[in-house]
PDB file of C-alpha atoms in Angstrom:
ATOM      1  CA  ASP M  10      60.238-327.008  63.873  1.00 52.00           C
ATOM      2  CA  THR M  11      63.132-324.734  62.909  1.00 54.00           C
ATOM      3  CA  LEU M  12      64.985-322.240  65.049  1.00 55.00           C
ATOM      4  CA  PHE M  13      65.384-318.841  63.390  1.00 54.00           C
ATOM      5  CA  ILE M  14      67.843-316.199  64.598  1.00 52.00           C
ATOM      6  CA  ASP M  15      66.642-312.757  63.625  1.00 53.00           C
ATOM      7  CA  ASP M  16      69.536-310.288  63.326  1.00 52.00           C
ATOM      8  CA  ILE M  17      67.566-307.093  63.760  1.00 49.00           C
ATOM      9  CA  GLY M  18      70.577-304.798  63.360  1.00 51.00           C
ATOM     10  CA  ASP M  19      69.650-302.874  66.470  1.00 49.00           C
ATOM     11  CA  GLY M  20      73.037-301.228  66.845  1.00 48.00           C
ATOM     12  CA  GLY M  21      74.133-303.580  69.631  1.00 49.00           C
ATOM     13  CA  CYS M  22      77.713-304.752  69.717  1.00 53.00           C
ATOM     14  CA  LYS M  23      78.666-307.925  67.893  1.00 57.00           C
ATOM     15  CA  GLU M  24      79.723-309.618  71.127  1.00 60.00           C
ATOM     16  CA  ASN M  25      76.195-309.244  72.496  1.00 76.00           C
ATOM     17  CA  LYS M  26      74.816-310.678  69.261  1.00 80.00           C
ATOM     18  CA  PHE M  27      77.071-313.730  69.423  1.00 81.00           C
ATOM     19  CA  THR M  28      76.195-314.267  73.091  1.00 85.00           C
ATOM     20  CA  ARG M  29      72.502-314.151  72.202  1.00 87.00           C
ATOM     21  CA  ASP M  30      73.077-316.537  69.302  1.00 89.00           C
ATOM     22  CA  ILE M  31      74.902-319.000  71.558  1.00 89.00           C
ATOM     23  CA  ARG M  32      71.981-319.036  73.997  1.00 89.00           C
ATOM     24  CA  LEU M  33      69.439-319.627  71.237  1.00 90.00           C
ATOM     25  CA  LEU M  34      71.525-322.270  69.480  1.00 89.00           C
ATOM     26  CA  LYS M  35      72.061-324.217  72.712  1.00 89.00           C
ATOM     27  CA  GLN M  36      68.306-324.120  73.244  1.00 89.00           C
ATOM     28  CA  GLY M  37      67.798-325.414  69.702  1.00 87.00           C
ATOM     29  CA  ILE M  38      70.242-328.298  70.310  1.00 87.00           C
ATOM     30  CA  VAL M  39      68.269-329.374  73.386  1.00 88.00           C
ATOM     31  CA  GLU M  40      65.138-329.536  71.251  1.00 87.00           C
ATOM     32  CA  GLU M  41      66.862-331.038  68.169  1.00 86.00           C
ATOM     33  CA  PRO M  42      70.087-332.744  69.299  1.00 83.00           C
ATOM     34  CA  HIS M  43      70.775-334.184  65.813  1.00 81.00           C
ATOM     35  CA  ASN M  44      70.501-330.925  63.890  1.00 81.00           C
ATOM     36  CA  GLY M  45      74.019-330.382  62.534  1.00 80.00           C
ATOM     37  CA  ARG M  46      73.340-326.793  61.518  1.00 82.00           C
ATOM     38  CA  TYR M  47      72.940-325.798  65.163  1.00 84.00           C
ATOM     39  CA  TYR M  48      76.350-327.244  66.059  1.00 82.00           C
ATOM     40  CA  PHE M  49      77.961-325.532  63.066  1.00 83.00           C
ATOM     41  CA  TYR M  50      76.620-322.076  63.919  1.00 86.00           C
ATOM     42  CA  LEU M  51      77.265-322.638  67.630  1.00 87.00           C
ATOM     43  CA  ALA M  52      80.912-323.414  66.876  1.00 84.00           C
ATOM     44  CA  ASN M  53      81.200-320.270  64.734  1.00 85.00           C
ATOM     45  CA  SER M  54      79.623-318.136  67.456  1.00 87.00           C
ATOM     46  CA  TYR M  55      82.015-319.511  70.066  1.00 86.00           C
ATOM     47  CA  PHE M  56      84.940-318.854  67.724  1.00 82.00           C
ATOM     48  CA  ASN M  57      83.832-315.260  67.099  1.00 84.00           C
ATOM     49  CA  THR M  58      83.754-314.576  70.861  1.00 84.00           C
ATOM     50  CA  GLY M  59      87.239-316.011  71.372  1.00 80.00           C
ATOM     51  CA  LYS M  60      86.043-319.207  73.083  1.00 83.00           C
ATOM     52  CA  ILE M  61      88.253-321.529  71.052  1.00 79.00           C
ATOM     53  CA  ASN M  62      87.961-324.614  73.267  1.00 78.00           C
ATOM     54  CA  GLU M  63      84.161-324.404  73.235  1.00 83.00           C
ATOM     55  CA  ALA M  64      84.220-323.970  69.438  1.00 83.00           C
ATOM     56  CA  ILE M  65      86.292-327.129  69.034  1.00 79.00           C
ATOM     57  CA  GLU M  66      83.946-329.082  71.285  1.00 80.00           C
ATOM     58  CA  ALA M  67      80.979-327.923  69.182  1.00 81.00           C
ATOM     59  CA  TYR M  68      82.753-329.003  65.980  1.00 77.00           C
ATOM     60  CA  LYS M  69      83.402-332.380  67.588  1.00 76.00           C
ATOM     61  CA  ASN M  70      79.652-332.883  67.894  1.00 76.00           C
ATOM     62  CA  LEU M  71      79.280-332.005  64.237  1.00 67.00           C
ATOM     63  CA  HIS M  72      82.157-334.191  62.965  1.00 63.00           C
ATOM     64  CA  LYS M  73      82.665-337.367  64.962  1.00 60.00           C
ATOM     65  CA  ASN M  74      86.189-337.843  63.506  1.00 60.00           C
ATOM     66  CA  PHE M  75      87.264-334.332  64.481  1.00 56.00           C
ATOM     67  CA  ASN M  76      90.358-335.468  66.359  1.00 58.00           C
ATOM     68  CA  ILE M  77      91.757-332.230  67.791  1.00 56.00           C
ATOM     69  CA  LEU M  78      93.023-332.583  71.344  1.00 56.00           C
ATOM     70  CA  VAL M  79      91.957-329.664  73.492  1.00 55.00           C
ATOM     71  CA  LYS M  80      94.500-328.674  76.154  1.00 54.00           C
ATOM     72  CA  ASP M  81      94.940-325.668  78.350  1.00 55.00           C
ATOM     73  CA  PRO M  82      97.652-323.401  76.855  1.00 54.00           C
ATOM     74  CA  GLU M  83      99.425-323.404  80.225  1.00 55.00           C
ATOM     75  CA  GLU M  84      99.975-327.148  79.768  1.00 55.00           C
ATOM     76  CA  LEU M  85     101.646-326.648  76.389  1.00 53.00           C
ATOM     77  CA  VAL M  86     104.238-323.978  77.149  1.00 65.00           C
ATOM     78  CA  LYS M  87     106.273-323.910  80.352  1.00 78.00           C
ATOM     79  CA  ASP M  88     108.583-321.231  81.679  1.00 81.00           C
ATOM     80  CA  ILE M  89     112.144-322.293  82.382  1.00 83.00           C
ATOM     81  CA  ALA M  90     114.456-321.005  85.117  1.00 85.00           C
ATOM     82  CA  ALA M  91     115.852-318.215  82.947  1.00 93.00           C
ATOM     83  CA  ILE M  92     114.783-314.691  82.038  1.00 94.00           C
ATOM     84  CA  ALA M  93     115.313-312.281  79.150  1.00 96.00           C
ATOM     85  CA  LYS M  94     115.286-308.599  80.083  1.00 96.00           C
ATOM     86  CA  GLY M  95     116.370-305.331  78.531  1.00 95.00           C
ATOM     87  CA  VAL M  96     115.506-301.796  77.511  1.00 95.00           C
ATOM     88  CA  ILE M  97     114.241-300.259  74.280  1.00 96.00           C
ATOM     89  CA  ILE M  98     116.132-297.489  72.496  1.00 96.00           C
ATOM     90  CA  THR M  99     114.133-294.987  70.436  1.00 96.00           C
ATOM     91  CA  SER M 100     115.244-293.459  67.139  1.00 96.00           C
ATOM     92  CA  ASP M 101     116.313-290.311  69.021  1.00 96.00           C
ATOM     93  CA  HIS M 102     118.425-292.398  71.422  1.00 95.00           C
ATOM     94  CA  LYS M 103     116.127-292.302  74.438  1.00 97.00           C
ATOM     95  CA  VAL M 104     115.679-295.275  76.786  1.00 97.00           C
ATOM     96  CA  ILE M 105     112.320-296.889  77.630  1.00 97.00           C
ATOM     97  CA  ILE M 106     111.812-298.614  80.993  1.00 97.00           C
ATOM     98  CA  ALA M 107     108.705-300.058  82.669  1.00 97.00           C
ATOM     99  CA  GLN M 108     107.198-299.963  86.154  1.00 96.00           C
ATOM    100  CA  ARG M 109     106.008-303.209  87.709  1.00 95.00           C
ATOM    101  CA  SER M 110     102.367-303.397  88.840  1.00 92.00           C
ATOM    102  CA  ASP M 111     103.133-305.546  91.875  1.00 92.00           C
ATOM    103  CA  SER M 112     106.107-303.859  93.569  1.00 92.00           C
ATOM    104  CA  HIS M 113     105.918-300.523  91.672  1.00 94.00           C
ATOM    105  CA  GLU M 114     109.667-300.746  91.081  1.00 96.00           C
ATOM    106  CA  TRP M 115     111.132-299.569  87.825  1.00 97.00           C
ATOM    107  CA  ASP M 116     112.186-302.590  85.818  1.00 96.00           C
ATOM    108  CA  ALA M 117     113.678-303.691  82.535  1.00 96.00           C
ATOM    109  CA  PRO M 118     110.916-304.966  80.217  1.00 96.00           C
ATOM    110  CA  GLY M 119     111.032-308.710  79.641  1.00 95.00           C
ATOM    111  CA  GLY M 120     110.289-311.903  81.493  1.00 93.00           C
ATOM    112  CA  HIS M 121     110.665-315.642  81.635  1.00 92.00           C
ATOM    113  CA  ILE M 122     112.019-317.629  78.727  1.00 91.00           C
ATOM    114  CA  GLN M 123     109.698-320.423  77.673  1.00 89.00           C
ATOM    115  CA  ASP M 124     110.762-323.994  77.038  1.00 85.00           C
ATOM    116  CA  GLY M 125     112.367-324.293  73.583  1.00 83.00           C
ATOM    117  CA  GLU M 126     112.561-320.521  73.115  1.00 88.00           C
ATOM    118  CA  GLU M 127     115.707-318.535  72.326  1.00 91.00           C
ATOM    119  CA  ALA M 128     116.502-315.756  74.796  1.00 93.00           C
ATOM    120  CA  ASN M 129     116.486-312.975  72.183  1.00 93.00           C
ATOM    121  CA  PHE M 130     113.066-314.031  70.916  1.00 93.00           C
ATOM    122  CA  ALA M 131     111.767-314.223  74.504  1.00 93.00           C
ATOM    123  CA  PHE M 132     112.806-310.595  75.017  1.00 95.00           C
ATOM    124  CA  TRP M 133     111.100-309.548  71.746  1.00 94.00           C
ATOM    125  CA  ARG M 134     107.921-311.459  72.721  1.00 92.00           C
ATOM    126  CA  GLU M 135     107.817-310.089  76.258  1.00 94.00           C
ATOM    127  CA  VAL M 136     108.236-306.494  75.068  1.00 95.00           C
ATOM    128  CA  LYS M 137     105.320-306.973  72.686  1.00 93.00           C
ATOM    129  CA  GLU M 138     103.187-308.498  75.446  1.00 92.00           C
ATOM    130  CA  GLU M 139     104.045-305.950  78.139  1.00 94.00           C
ATOM    131  CA  LEU M 140     104.263-302.726  76.109  1.00 95.00           C
ATOM    132  CA  GLY M 141     102.479-303.562  72.863  1.00 92.00           C
ATOM    133  CA  MET M 142     105.633-302.706  70.879  1.00 92.00           C
ATOM    134  CA  GLU M 143     107.438-304.735  68.248  1.00 89.00           C
ATOM    135  CA  VAL M 144     111.118-303.900  68.522  1.00 91.00           C
ATOM    136  CA  GLU M 145     112.879-304.018  65.171  1.00 87.00           C
ATOM    137  CA  GLU M 146     116.347-304.992  66.342  1.00 89.00           C
ATOM    138  CA  VAL M 147     117.507-306.992  69.362  1.00 93.00           C
ATOM    139  CA  LYS M 148     121.122-306.810  70.522  1.00 93.00           C
ATOM    140  CA  PHE M 149     122.656-309.029  73.204  1.00 94.00           C
ATOM    141  CA  LEU M 150     124.368-307.238  76.089  1.00 94.00           C
ATOM    142  CA  ASP M 151     125.465-309.918  78.536  1.00 94.00           C
ATOM    143  CA  LYS M 152     124.412-312.881  80.655  1.00 94.00           C
ATOM    144  CA  THR M 153     124.587-313.215  84.424  1.00 92.00           C
ATOM    145  CA  GLU M 154     122.727-314.802  87.340  1.00 88.00           C
ATOM    146  CA  THR M 155     120.186-313.081  89.546  1.00 84.00           C
ATOM    147  CA  THR M 156     118.527-314.293  92.725  1.00 80.00           C
ATOM    148  CA  TRP M 157     114.985-313.306  93.655  1.00 73.00           C
ATOM    149  CA  LYS M 158     112.989-314.802  96.539  1.00 76.00           C
ATOM    150  CA  GLY M 159     115.743-317.355  97.033  1.00 82.00           C
ATOM    151  CA  VAL M 160     115.649-318.602  93.439  1.00 81.00           C
ATOM    152  CA  THR M 161     118.707-318.095  91.218  1.00 84.00           C
ATOM    153  CA  LYS M 162     118.126-317.832  87.472  1.00 87.00           C
ATOM    154  CA  ASP M 163     120.175-317.280  84.353  1.00 92.00           C
ATOM    155  CA  SER M 164     119.515-313.739  83.188  1.00 95.00           C
ATOM    156  CA  PHE M 165     120.038-312.685  79.571  1.00 96.00           C
ATOM    157  CA  TYR M 166     120.142-308.960  78.897  1.00 96.00           C
ATOM    158  CA  PHE M 167     119.396-307.133  75.654  1.00 95.00           C
ATOM    159  CA  PHE M 168     118.494-303.807  74.190  1.00 93.00           C
ATOM    160  CA  GLY M 169     115.978-303.454  71.406  1.00 94.00           C
ATOM    161  CA  ARG M 170     115.572-300.623  68.932  1.00 94.00           C
ATOM    162  CA  THR M 171     112.432-298.991  67.634  1.00 95.00           C
ATOM    163  CA  SER M 172     112.174-296.631  64.667  1.00 94.00           C
ATOM    164  CA  GLN M 173     109.784-294.450  66.670  1.00 94.00           C
ATOM    165  CA  PRO M 174     111.073-291.235  68.293  1.00 95.00           C
ATOM    166  CA  SER M 175     110.331-290.588  71.952  1.00 95.00           C
ATOM    167  CA  ASP M 176     107.677-287.952  71.208  1.00 94.00           C
ATOM    168  CA  MET M 177     105.597-290.456  69.225  1.00 94.00           C
ATOM    169  CA  LEU M 178     105.285-293.164  71.895  1.00 95.00           C
ATOM    170  CA  GLU M 179     101.978-291.992  73.365  1.00 92.00           C
ATOM    171  CA  GLY M 180      99.301-294.158  71.807  1.00 88.00           C
ATOM    172  CA  ILE M 181     101.849-296.694  70.570  1.00 92.00           C
ATOM    173  CA  ILE M 182     102.731-298.164  73.946  1.00 95.00           C
ATOM    174  CA  GLN M 183      99.859-300.283  75.272  1.00 92.00           C
ATOM    175  CA  LEU M 184     100.489-301.542  78.804  1.00 92.00           C
ATOM    176  CA  GLN M 185      99.653-305.075  79.867  1.00 90.00           C
ATOM    177  CA  TRP M 186      98.349-305.695  83.397  1.00 90.00           C
ATOM    178  CA  GLU M 187     101.822-306.579  84.739  1.00 91.00           C
ATOM    179  CA  VAL M 188     103.065-303.077  83.917  1.00 94.00           C
ATOM    180  CA  SER M 189     101.589-299.984  85.595  1.00 94.00           C
ATOM    181  CA  ASP M 190     103.599-297.247  83.870  1.00 96.00           C
ATOM    182  CA  TRP M 191     106.490-296.505  81.529  1.00 96.00           C
ATOM    183  CA  PHE M 192     109.136-293.836  81.237  1.00 97.00           C
ATOM    184  CA  CYS M 193     111.327-292.641  78.387  1.00 97.00           C
ATOM    185  CA  GLY M 194     114.328-290.372  78.706  1.00 96.00           C
ATOM    186  CA  ASP M 195     118.015-290.137  78.058  1.00 96.00           C
ATOM    187  CA  TYR M 196     120.362-292.329  80.098  1.00 95.00           C
ATOM    188  CA  GLU M 197     120.867-289.778  82.891  1.00 96.00           C
ATOM    189  CA  GLU M 198     117.121-289.053  83.138  1.00 97.00           C
ATOM    190  CA  VAL M 199     116.353-292.760  83.447  1.00 96.00           C
ATOM    191  CA  VAL M 200     118.960-293.206  86.172  1.00 96.00           C
ATOM    192  CA  ARG M 201     117.476-290.295  88.126  1.00 96.00           C
ATOM    193  CA  LYS M 202     113.922-291.557  87.603  1.00 96.00           C
ATOM    194  CA  CYS M 203     114.555-294.998  89.051  1.00 95.00           C
ATOM    195  CA  LYS M 204     117.129-294.071  91.713  1.00 94.00           C
ATOM    196  CA  GLY M 205     116.358-296.032  94.880  1.00 94.00           C
ATOM    197  CA  ASN M 206     113.455-297.852  93.245  1.00 96.00           C
ATOM    198  CA  ALA M 207     114.973-300.051  90.539  1.00 96.00           C
ATOM    199  CA  THR M 208     114.996-303.836  90.274  1.00 94.00           C
ATOM    200  CA  GLN M 209     118.320-305.630  90.136  1.00 92.00           C
ATOM    201  CA  ASN M 210     117.593-306.497  86.521  1.00 94.00           C
ATOM    202  CA  LEU M 211     117.178-302.852  85.534  1.00 95.00           C
ATOM    203  CA  THR M 212     120.327-301.900  87.430  1.00 95.00           C
ATOM    204  CA  ASN M 213     122.231-304.635  85.603  1.00 94.00           C
ATOM    205  CA  VAL M 214     120.961-303.546  82.192  1.00 94.00           C
ATOM    206  CA  LEU M 215     121.726-299.873  82.770  1.00 94.00           C
ATOM    207  CA  ASN M 216     125.258-300.708  83.908  1.00 93.00           C
ATOM    208  CA  MET M 217     125.800-302.855  80.816  1.00 93.00           C
ATOM    209  CA  LEU M 218     124.311-300.191  78.562  1.00 87.00           C
ATOM    210  CA  GLN M 219     126.644-297.586  80.019  1.00 84.00           C
ATOM    211  CA  HIS M 220     129.652-299.741  79.116  1.00 79.00           C
ATOM    212  CA  GLN M 221     128.333-300.006  75.550  1.00 74.00           C
ATOM    213  CA  GLN M 222     128.308-296.254  75.092  1.00 62.00           C
TER     214      GLN M 222
END
């Protein structure tokens, strides 16, 4: 017996198709555990739905010498006790800040530096993760220490530049779950916006930025 998957092109989304294929292929493997084609297409279907670990496990069943070690990404990259924070400057010299989802304070975009990572790259990476933006230039401002919840960390501060003007940011900025909102304005507008509701990191960055002007 052979298992056939009929792609009827019914207008359903591809994710639903792959999910249906996975169910049928797993059923086929139960009936024919030595059919390599099932494992091959199962691995591809897992891959196409973003289930990389499951795809590797399926390939392992297909190729017994497939020696890829599967580990949780959290086990591979660890945060260190240091952060990289900053603001983004638009082409028309406006300043972009972010609002935290947890405390709703206005904050400087950025986050923890990962083991083996340079601080300037950590800032670039965090901005891309939090705001969906790739800053084109990263400039170091200063380094200090900050204490939060009793933990003191090295804090590296930067500003990044984007070639986009402030009136083109809608649709470009894509917020990650850690960020609930963003604001863009000139220096004085930003200071007024976050007055009384700014993290220490944002206060530090704005003070440093003022001395750069």
